[in-house]
């Protein structure tokens, strides 16, 4: 088989090459001369980076030459980008960090808000990468439960970053089973289990508070993280529920900078609602390169995430372990079903609230096949504490042996799975 001829791209200063790569193709990218970065992380010269199922921008401040081998579904150079305004925002945030270091105060606590597909995660990566490039150690808080930049979709996470974010792997995918790219420390993950906060707003709010407590404690103990601050990536909800979550988040994490991406009305509302309490509200333009992702693309990204969690990436392959487990050694739990008390015994509206955080057992059955379950770190089932216990990792149910009352699971770690309580959310994955 002959390899396709590499295609050469010459970029002038402050240009970016935007490419989209399908899930069933692999594309190699090499920086030949000059300097370039992908979402804030600098590329090494003459290193081959491989991508599949991604939409990315290779940006250069001073000009560069890039070679692309393989077929991209979209490829073009853009000379109009909002990168200078993003860099200026970083410079202003860095000044706050310098002041925080001098006065032993807290660094900026930044929250990025906006609708879906405006580049919130990409901007989070850039601001974090720029901070890391200045030897800062910021914490990345990911409240977007639909995506799972750090671990699996369905989680609320916080990751103290100490190393550069990987160009190919992003924040890494097996974060809860091993330290991930960009982090020397395990991320903290709480399981929500639904794609949107609206699916169970009471649980979401509970977990958000719990995550904030843990992050605040960490900031108290870790001076480098405290002066570096946090970057909070949010879900794209900007309706009444979204506004409530934003308000709760500002309070819980003591947010002092809100960045509104690509939405005038949201910017006006955020200024009106929060500026008076001393929060700086900044408006930044959406990049013309940000791509809207349809349901099929999101589903494929989710599958890719799950696959990488168990099997790793082509750069760092993992071999998952297959283990047979007795039904009676585990308890599979689900949240938000059934009701503790009959509705008639509760004030109007309260019944749904109670059931939203009610934990119920799920009997193992064929229905569990192909489910991805979150393994809780809890040793005892105490409610509601178990809801707020962080995660040890994830397993995948590959077989159900109903007659023998056993199930076979894949996990990234060898041996018996030492934890008893497993959460069932809405994640399914058919191994290919
Ligand atoms: P949000 O977090 O607001 O939903 P993302 O940052 O995830 O948005 O961006 C949506 C998609 O667009 C992602 O696949 C991302 O990689 C891609 N993207 C973002 N910025 C650019 C750009 N400048 N050029 C090309 N693709 C981009």
Tab-separated table of C-alpha atoms in Angstrom, residues 2 7-11 59 99 105 121 138 151 229 287:
chain	number	residue	atom	x	y	z
A	2	UNK	CA	1.418	3.390	-0.921
A	7	UNK	CA	0.203	18.007	1.859
A	8	UNK	CA	2.152	21.129	2.730
A	9	UNK	CA	0.517	24.144	4.393
A	10	UNK	CA	2.246	27.505	4.769
A	11	UNK	CA	0.726	29.694	7.464
A	59	UNK	CA	-2.618	28.275	15.275
A	99	UNK	CA	-0.654	39.855	42.556
A	105	UNK	CA	-4.058	35.622	48.077
A	121	UNK	CA	-13.854	23.670	26.271
A	138	UNK	CA	-4.298	25.677	37.877
A	151	UNK	CA	-12.963	11.073	32.304
A	229	UNK	CA	-6.643	29.656	40.428
A	287	UNK	CA	-14.075	31.626	16.906
